[in-house]
Short mmCIF file of N, CA, C and O in Angstrom, two decimals:
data_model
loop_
_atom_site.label_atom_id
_atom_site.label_comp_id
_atom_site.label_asym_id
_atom_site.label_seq_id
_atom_site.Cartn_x
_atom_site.Cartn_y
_atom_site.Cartn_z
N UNK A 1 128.73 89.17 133.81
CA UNK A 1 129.60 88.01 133.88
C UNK A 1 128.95 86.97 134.79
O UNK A 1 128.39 87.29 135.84
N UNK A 2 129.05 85.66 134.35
CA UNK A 2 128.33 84.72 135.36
C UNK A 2 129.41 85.05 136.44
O UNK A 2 130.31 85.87 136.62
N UNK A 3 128.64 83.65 137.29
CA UNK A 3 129.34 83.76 139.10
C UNK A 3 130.20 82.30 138.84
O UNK A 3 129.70 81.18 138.81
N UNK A 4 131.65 82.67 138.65
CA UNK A 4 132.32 81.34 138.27
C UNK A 4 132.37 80.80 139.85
O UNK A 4 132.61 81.39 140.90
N UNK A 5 132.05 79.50 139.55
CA UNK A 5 132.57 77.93 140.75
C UNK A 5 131.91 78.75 141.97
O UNK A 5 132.39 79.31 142.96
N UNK A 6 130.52 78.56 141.44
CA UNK A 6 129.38 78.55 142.68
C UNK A 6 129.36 77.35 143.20
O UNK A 6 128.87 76.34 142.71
N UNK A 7 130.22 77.55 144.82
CA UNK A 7 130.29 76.26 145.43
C UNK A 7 129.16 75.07 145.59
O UNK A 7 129.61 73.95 145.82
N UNK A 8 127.77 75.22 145.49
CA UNK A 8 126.86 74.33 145.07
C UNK A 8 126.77 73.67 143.78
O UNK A 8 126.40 72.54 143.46
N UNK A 9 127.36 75.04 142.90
CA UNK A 9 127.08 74.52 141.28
C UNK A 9 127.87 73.41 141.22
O UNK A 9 127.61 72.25 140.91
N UNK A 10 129.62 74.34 141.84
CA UNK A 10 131.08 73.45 141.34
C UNK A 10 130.19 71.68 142.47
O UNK A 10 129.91 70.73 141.75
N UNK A 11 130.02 71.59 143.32
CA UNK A 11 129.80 70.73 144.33
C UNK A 11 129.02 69.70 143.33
O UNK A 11 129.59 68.67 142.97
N UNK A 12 127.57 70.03 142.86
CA UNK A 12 126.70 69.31 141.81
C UNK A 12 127.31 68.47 140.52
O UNK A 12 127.05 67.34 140.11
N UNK A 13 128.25 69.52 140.04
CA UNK A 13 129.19 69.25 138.99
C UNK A 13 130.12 68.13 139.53
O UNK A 13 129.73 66.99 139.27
N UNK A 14 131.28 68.24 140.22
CA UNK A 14 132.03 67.27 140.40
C UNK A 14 131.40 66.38 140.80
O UNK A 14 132.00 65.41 140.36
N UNK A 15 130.31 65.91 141.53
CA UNK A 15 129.53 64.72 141.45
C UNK A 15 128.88 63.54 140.51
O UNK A 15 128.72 62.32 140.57
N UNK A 16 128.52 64.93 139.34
CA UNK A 16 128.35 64.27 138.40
C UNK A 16 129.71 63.76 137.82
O UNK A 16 129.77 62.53 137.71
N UNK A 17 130.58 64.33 137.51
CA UNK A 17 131.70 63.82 137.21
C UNK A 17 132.02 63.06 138.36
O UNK A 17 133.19 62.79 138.11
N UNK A 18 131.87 62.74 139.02
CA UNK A 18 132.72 61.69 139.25
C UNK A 18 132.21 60.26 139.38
O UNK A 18 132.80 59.20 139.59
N UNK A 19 130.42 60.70 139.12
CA UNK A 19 129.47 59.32 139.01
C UNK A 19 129.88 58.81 137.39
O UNK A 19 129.64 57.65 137.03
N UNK A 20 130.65 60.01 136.29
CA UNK A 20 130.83 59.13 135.11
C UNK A 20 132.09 58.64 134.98
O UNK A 20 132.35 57.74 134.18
N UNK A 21 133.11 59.26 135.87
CA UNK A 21 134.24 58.34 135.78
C UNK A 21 134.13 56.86 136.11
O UNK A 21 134.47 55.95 135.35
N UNK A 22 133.55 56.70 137.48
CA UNK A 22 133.29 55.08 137.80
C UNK A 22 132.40 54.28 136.80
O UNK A 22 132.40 53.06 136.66
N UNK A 23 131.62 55.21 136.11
CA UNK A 23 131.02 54.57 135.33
C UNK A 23 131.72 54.14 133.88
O UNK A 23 131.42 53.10 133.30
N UNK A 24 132.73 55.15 133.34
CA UNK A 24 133.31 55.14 132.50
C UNK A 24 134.33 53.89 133.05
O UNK A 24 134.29 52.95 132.25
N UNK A 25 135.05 53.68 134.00
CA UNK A 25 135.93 52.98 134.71
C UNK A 25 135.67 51.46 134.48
O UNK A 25 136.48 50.61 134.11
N UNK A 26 134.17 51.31 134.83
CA UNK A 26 133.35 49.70 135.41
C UNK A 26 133.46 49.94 133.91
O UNK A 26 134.62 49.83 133.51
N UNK A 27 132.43 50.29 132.84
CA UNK A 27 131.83 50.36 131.94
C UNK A 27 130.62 50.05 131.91
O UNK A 27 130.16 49.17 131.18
N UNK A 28 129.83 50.88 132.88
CA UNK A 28 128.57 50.82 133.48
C UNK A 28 127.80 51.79 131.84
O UNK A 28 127.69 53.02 131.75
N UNK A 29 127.47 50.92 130.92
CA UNK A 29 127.32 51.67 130.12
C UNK A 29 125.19 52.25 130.23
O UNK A 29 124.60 52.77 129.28
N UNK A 30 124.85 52.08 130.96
CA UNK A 30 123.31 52.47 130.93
C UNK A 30 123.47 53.72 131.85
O UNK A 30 122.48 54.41 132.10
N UNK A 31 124.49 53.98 132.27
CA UNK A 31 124.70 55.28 133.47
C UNK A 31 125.37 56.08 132.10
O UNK A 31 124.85 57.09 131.63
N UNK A 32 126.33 55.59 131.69
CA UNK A 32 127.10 56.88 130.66
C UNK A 32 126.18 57.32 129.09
O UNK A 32 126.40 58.15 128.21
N UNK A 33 125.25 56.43 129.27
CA UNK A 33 124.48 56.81 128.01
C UNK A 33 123.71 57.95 129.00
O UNK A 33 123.88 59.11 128.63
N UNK A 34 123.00 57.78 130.06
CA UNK A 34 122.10 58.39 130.63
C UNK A 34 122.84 59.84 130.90
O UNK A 34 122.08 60.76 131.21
N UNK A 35 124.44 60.16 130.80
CA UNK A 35 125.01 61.30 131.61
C UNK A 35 124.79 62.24 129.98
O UNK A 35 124.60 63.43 129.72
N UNK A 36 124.92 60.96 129.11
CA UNK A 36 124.99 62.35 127.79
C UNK A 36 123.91 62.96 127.52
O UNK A 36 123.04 62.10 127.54
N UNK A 37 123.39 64.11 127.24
CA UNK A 37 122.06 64.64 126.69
C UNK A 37 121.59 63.97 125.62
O UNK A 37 122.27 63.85 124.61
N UNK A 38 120.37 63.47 125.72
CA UNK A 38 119.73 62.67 124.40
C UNK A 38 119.67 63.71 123.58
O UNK A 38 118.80 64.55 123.82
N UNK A 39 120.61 63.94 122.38
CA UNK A 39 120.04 64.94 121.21
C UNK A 39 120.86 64.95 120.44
O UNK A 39 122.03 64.88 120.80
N UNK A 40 120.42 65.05 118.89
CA UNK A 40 121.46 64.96 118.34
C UNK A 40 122.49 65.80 117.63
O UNK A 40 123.06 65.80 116.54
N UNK A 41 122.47 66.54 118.81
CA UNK A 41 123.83 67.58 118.89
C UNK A 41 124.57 67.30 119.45
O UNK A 41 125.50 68.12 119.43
N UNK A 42 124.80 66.09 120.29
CA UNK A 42 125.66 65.65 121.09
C UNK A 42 126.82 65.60 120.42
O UNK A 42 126.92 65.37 119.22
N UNK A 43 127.82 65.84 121.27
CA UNK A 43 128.84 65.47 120.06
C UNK A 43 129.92 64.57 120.76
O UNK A 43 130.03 64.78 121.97
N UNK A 44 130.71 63.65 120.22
CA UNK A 44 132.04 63.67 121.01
C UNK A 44 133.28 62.74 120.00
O UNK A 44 133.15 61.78 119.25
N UNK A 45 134.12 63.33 120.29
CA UNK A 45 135.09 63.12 119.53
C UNK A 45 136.38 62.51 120.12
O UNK A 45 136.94 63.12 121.03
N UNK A 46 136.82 61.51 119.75
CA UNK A 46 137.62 60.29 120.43
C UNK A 46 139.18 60.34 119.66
O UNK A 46 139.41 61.18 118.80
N UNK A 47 140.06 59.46 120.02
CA UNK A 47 140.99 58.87 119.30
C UNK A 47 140.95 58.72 117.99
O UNK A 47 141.72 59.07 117.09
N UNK A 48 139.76 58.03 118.02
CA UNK A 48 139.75 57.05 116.87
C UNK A 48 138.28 57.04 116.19
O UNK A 48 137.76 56.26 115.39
N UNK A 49 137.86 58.13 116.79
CA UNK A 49 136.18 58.19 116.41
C UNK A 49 135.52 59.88 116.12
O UNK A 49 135.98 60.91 116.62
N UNK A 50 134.48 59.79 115.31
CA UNK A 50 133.59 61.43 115.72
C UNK A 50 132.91 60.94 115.61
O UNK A 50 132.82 60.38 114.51
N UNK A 51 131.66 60.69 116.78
CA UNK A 51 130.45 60.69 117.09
C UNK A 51 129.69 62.16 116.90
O UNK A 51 130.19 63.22 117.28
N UNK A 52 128.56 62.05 116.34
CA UNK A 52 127.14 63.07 115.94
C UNK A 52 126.02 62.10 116.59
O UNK A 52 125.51 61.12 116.06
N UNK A 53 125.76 62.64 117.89
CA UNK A 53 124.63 62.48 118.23
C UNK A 53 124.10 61.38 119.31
O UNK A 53 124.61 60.28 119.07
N UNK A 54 123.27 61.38 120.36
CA UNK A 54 123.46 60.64 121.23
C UNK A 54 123.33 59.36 120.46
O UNK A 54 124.36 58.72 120.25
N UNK A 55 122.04 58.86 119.97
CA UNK A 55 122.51 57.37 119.16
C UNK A 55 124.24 57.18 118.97
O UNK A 55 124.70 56.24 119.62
N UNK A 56 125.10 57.88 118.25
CA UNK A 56 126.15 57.45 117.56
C UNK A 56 126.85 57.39 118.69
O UNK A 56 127.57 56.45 118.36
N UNK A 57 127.23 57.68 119.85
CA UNK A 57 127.42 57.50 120.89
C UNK A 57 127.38 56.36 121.72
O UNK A 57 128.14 55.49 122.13
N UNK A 58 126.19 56.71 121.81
CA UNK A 58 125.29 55.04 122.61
C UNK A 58 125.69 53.58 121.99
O UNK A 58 125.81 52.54 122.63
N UNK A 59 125.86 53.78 120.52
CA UNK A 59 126.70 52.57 119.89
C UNK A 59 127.61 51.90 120.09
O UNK A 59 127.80 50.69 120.22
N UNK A 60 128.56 53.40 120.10
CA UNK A 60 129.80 53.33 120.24
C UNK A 60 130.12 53.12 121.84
O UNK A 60 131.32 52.97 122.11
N UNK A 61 129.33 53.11 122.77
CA UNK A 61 130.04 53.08 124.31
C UNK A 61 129.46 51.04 124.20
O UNK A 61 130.06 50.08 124.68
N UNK A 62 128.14 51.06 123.40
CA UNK A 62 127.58 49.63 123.66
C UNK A 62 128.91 48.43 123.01
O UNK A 62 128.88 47.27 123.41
N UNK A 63 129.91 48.86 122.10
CA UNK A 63 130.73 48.10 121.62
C UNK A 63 131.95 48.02 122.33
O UNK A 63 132.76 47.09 122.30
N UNK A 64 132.03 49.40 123.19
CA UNK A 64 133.22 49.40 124.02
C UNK A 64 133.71 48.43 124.39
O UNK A 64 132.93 47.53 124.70
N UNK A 65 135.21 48.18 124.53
CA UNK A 65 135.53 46.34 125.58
C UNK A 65 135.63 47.22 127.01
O UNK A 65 135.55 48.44 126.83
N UNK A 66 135.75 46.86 128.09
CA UNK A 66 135.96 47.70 129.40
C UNK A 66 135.52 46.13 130.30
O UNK A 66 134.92 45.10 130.01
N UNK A 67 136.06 46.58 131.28
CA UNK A 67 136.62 47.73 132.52
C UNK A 67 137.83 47.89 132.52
O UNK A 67 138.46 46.84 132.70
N UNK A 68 138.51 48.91 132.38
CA UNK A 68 139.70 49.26 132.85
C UNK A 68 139.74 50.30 133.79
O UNK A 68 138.94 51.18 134.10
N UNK A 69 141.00 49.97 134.21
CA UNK A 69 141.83 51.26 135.27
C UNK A 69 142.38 52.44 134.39
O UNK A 69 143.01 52.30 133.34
N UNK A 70 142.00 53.77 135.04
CA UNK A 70 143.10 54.98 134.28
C UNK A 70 143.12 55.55 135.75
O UNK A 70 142.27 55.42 136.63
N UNK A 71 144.39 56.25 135.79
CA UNK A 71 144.77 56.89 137.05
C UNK A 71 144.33 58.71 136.23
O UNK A 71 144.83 59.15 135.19
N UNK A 72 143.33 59.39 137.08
CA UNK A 72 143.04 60.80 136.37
C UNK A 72 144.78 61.71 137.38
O UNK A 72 145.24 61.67 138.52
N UNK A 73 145.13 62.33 136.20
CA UNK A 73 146.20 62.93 136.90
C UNK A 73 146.14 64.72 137.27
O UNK A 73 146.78 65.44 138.04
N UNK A 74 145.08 64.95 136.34
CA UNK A 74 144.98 67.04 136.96
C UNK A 74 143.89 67.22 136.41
O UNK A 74 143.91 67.39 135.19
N UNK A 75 142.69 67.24 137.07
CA UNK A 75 141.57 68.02 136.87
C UNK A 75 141.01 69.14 137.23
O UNK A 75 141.18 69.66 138.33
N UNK A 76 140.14 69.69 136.12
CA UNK A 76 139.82 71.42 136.51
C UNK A 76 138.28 71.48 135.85
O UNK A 76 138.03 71.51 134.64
N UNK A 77 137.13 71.51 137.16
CA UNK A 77 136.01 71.99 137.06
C UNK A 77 136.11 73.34 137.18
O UNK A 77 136.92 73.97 137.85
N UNK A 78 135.16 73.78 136.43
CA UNK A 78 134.97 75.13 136.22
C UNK A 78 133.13 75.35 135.97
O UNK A 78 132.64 75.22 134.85
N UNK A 79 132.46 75.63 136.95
CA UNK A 79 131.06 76.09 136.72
C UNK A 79 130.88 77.73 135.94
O UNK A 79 131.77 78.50 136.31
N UNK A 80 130.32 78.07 135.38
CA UNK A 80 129.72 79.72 134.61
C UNK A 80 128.46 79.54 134.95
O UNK A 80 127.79 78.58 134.56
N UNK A 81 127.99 80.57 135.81
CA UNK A 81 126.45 80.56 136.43
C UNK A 81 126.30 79.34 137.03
O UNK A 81 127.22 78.73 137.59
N UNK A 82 124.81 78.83 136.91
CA UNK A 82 124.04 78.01 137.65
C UNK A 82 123.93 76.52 136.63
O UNK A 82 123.72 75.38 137.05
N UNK A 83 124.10 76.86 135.47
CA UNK A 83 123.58 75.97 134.51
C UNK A 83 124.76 75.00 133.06
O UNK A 83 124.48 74.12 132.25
N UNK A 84 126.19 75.83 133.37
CA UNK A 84 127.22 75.35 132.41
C UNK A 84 128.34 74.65 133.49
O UNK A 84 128.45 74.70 134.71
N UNK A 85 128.93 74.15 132.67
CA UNK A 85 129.98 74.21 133.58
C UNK A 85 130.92 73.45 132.42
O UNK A 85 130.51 73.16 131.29
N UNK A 86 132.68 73.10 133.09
CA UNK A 86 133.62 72.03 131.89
C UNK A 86 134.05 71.19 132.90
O UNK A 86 133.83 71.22 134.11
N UNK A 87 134.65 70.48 132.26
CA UNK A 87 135.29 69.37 133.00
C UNK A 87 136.87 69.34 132.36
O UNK A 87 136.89 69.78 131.21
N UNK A 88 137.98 68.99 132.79
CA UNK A 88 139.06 69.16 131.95
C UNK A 88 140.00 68.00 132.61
O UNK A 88 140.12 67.96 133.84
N UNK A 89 140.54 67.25 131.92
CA UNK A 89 141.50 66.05 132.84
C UNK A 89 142.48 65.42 131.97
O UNK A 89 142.40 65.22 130.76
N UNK A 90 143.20 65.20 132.58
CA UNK A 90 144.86 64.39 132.21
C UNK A 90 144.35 63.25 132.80
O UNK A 90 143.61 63.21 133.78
N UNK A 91 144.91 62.11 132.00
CA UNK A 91 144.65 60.56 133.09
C UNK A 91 145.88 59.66 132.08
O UNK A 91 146.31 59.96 130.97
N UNK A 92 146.17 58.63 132.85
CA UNK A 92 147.04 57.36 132.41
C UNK A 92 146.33 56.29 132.37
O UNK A 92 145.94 55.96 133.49
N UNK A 93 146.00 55.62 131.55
CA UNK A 93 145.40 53.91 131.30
C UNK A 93 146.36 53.51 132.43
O UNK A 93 147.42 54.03 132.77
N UNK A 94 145.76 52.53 132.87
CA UNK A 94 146.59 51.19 133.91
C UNK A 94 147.39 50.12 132.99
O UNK A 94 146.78 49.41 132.19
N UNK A 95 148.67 50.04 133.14
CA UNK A 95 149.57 49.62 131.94
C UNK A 95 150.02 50.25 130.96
O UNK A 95 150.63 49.74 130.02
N UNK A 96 149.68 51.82 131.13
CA UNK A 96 150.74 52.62 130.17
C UNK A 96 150.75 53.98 129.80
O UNK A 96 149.87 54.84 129.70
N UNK A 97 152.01 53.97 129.61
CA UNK A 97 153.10 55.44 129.91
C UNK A 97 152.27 56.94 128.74
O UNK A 97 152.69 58.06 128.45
N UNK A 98 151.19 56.31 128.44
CA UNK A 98 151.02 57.61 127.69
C UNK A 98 149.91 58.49 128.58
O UNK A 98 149.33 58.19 129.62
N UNK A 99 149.83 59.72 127.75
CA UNK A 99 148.92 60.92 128.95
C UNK A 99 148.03 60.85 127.55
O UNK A 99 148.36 60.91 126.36
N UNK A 100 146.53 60.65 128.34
CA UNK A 100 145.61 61.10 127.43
C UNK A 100 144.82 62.26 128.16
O UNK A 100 144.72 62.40 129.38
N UNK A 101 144.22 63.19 127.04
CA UNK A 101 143.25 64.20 127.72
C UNK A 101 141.64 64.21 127.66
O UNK A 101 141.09 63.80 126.65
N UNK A 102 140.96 64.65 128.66
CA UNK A 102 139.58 64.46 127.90
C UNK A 102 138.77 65.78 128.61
O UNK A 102 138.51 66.06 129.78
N UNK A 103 138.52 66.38 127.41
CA UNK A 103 137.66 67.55 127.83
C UNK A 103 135.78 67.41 127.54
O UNK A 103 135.34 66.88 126.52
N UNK A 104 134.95 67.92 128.54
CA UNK A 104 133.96 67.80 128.34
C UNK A 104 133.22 69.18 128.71
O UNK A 104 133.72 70.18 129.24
N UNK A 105 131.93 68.97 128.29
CA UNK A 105 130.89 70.53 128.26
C UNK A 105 130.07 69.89 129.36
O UNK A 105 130.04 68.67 129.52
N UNK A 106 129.49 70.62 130.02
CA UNK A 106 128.17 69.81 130.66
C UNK A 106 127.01 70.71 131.18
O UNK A 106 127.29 71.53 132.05
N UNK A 107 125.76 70.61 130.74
CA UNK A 107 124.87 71.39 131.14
C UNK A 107 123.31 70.91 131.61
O UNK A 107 122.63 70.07 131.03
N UNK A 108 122.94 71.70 132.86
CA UNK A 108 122.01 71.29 133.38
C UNK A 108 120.67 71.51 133.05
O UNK A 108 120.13 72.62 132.99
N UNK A 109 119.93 69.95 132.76
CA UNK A 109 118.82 69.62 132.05
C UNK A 109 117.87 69.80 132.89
O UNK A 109 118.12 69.98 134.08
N UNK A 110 116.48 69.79 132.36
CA UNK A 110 115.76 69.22 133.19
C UNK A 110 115.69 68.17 134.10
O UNK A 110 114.78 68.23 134.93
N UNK A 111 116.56 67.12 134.12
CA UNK A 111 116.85 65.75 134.14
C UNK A 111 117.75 65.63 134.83
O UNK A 111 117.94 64.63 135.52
N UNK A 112 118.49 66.62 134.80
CA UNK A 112 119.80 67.23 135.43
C UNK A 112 121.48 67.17 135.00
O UNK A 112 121.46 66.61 133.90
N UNK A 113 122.76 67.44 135.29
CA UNK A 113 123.72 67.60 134.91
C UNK A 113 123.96 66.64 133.52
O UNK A 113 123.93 65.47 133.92
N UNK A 114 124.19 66.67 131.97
CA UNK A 114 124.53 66.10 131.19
C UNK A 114 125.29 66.41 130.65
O UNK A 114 125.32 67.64 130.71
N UNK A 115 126.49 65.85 129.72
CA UNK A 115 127.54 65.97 129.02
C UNK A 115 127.13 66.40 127.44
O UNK A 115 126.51 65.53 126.83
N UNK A 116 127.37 67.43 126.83
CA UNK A 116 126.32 67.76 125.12
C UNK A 116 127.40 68.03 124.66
O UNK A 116 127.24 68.56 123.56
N UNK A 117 128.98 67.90 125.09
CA UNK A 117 130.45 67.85 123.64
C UNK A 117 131.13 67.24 124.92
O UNK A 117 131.02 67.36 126.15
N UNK A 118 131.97 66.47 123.94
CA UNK A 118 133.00 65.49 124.64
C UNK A 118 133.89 65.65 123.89
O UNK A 118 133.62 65.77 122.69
N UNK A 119 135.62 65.73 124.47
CA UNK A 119 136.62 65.10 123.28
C UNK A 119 137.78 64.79 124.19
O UNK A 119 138.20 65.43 125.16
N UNK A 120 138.35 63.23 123.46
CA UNK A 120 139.29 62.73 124.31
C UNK A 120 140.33 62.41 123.43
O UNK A 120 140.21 61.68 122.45
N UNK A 121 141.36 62.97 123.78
CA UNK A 121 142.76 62.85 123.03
C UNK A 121 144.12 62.08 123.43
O UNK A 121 144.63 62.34 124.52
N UNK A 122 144.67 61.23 122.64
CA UNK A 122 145.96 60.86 123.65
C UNK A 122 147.25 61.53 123.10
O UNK A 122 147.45 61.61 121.88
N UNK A 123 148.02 61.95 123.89
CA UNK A 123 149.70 62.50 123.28
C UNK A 123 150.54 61.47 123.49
O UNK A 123 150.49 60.55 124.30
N UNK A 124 151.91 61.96 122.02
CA UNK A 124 152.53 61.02 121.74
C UNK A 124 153.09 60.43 122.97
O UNK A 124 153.01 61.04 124.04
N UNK A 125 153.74 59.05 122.84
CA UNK A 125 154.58 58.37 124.16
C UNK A 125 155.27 59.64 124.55
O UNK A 125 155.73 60.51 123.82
N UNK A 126 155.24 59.57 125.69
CA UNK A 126 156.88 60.34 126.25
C UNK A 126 156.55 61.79 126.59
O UNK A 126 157.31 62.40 127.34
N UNK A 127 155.23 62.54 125.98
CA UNK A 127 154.77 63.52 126.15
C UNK A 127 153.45 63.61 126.89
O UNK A 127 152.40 63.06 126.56
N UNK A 128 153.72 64.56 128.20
CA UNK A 128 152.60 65.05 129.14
C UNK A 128 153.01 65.07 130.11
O UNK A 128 152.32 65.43 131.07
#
């Protein structure tokens, strides 16, 4: 069994996460292309979108409108060994009542911590 939330691993990890929230936040988009693994297994899957592959990605963050505010409301890192880890979060857009979720994979590259599956979901009004 790996060694879950090796306090260096979990420590490395939430860093990185939390260099892509601000980035996701600003819409610092040359940092959030850089967090995903270039390959095209990348995957991530949106609202309103399925991205295959870092290109289809990279498109899709370059068209983004941004910056906005989301308030993250319950997150849960979780490292497995030295080299995986997830990311898991509830958040609210700034201006409204709905809970969206966004789960991510993230594994360490040569290059270091990258995101290789993403998926972000919102629930109906009134639910979360």
């Amino acid at each position: 069994m790996p060694e879950i939330n090796n306090p260096e691993t979990l420590a490395e990890l939430t860093a990185a996460f939390r260099r892509y929230e601000v980035a996701l936040t600003t819409n610092d988009v040359a940092v959030l292309d850089e967090l995903f693994w270039v390959s095209p297994h990348t995957v991530r899957y949106g609202p309103t979108e399925n991205l295959h592959g870092h290109a289809e990605i990279a498109a899709f963050r370059a068209a983004r409108p941004g910056p906005f505010g989301r308030e993250l409301l319950r997150t849960v890192l979780t490292t497995y060994g030295r080299d995986f880890g997830t990311a898991n979060t509830t958040f609210r857009r700034e201006g409204s009542n709905q809970v969206g979720r966004q789960s991510q994979s993230w594994v360490r590259m040569p290059e270091g911590w990258r995101v290789v599956a993403a998926h972000v979901s919102l629930l109906p009004p009134g639910v979360g």
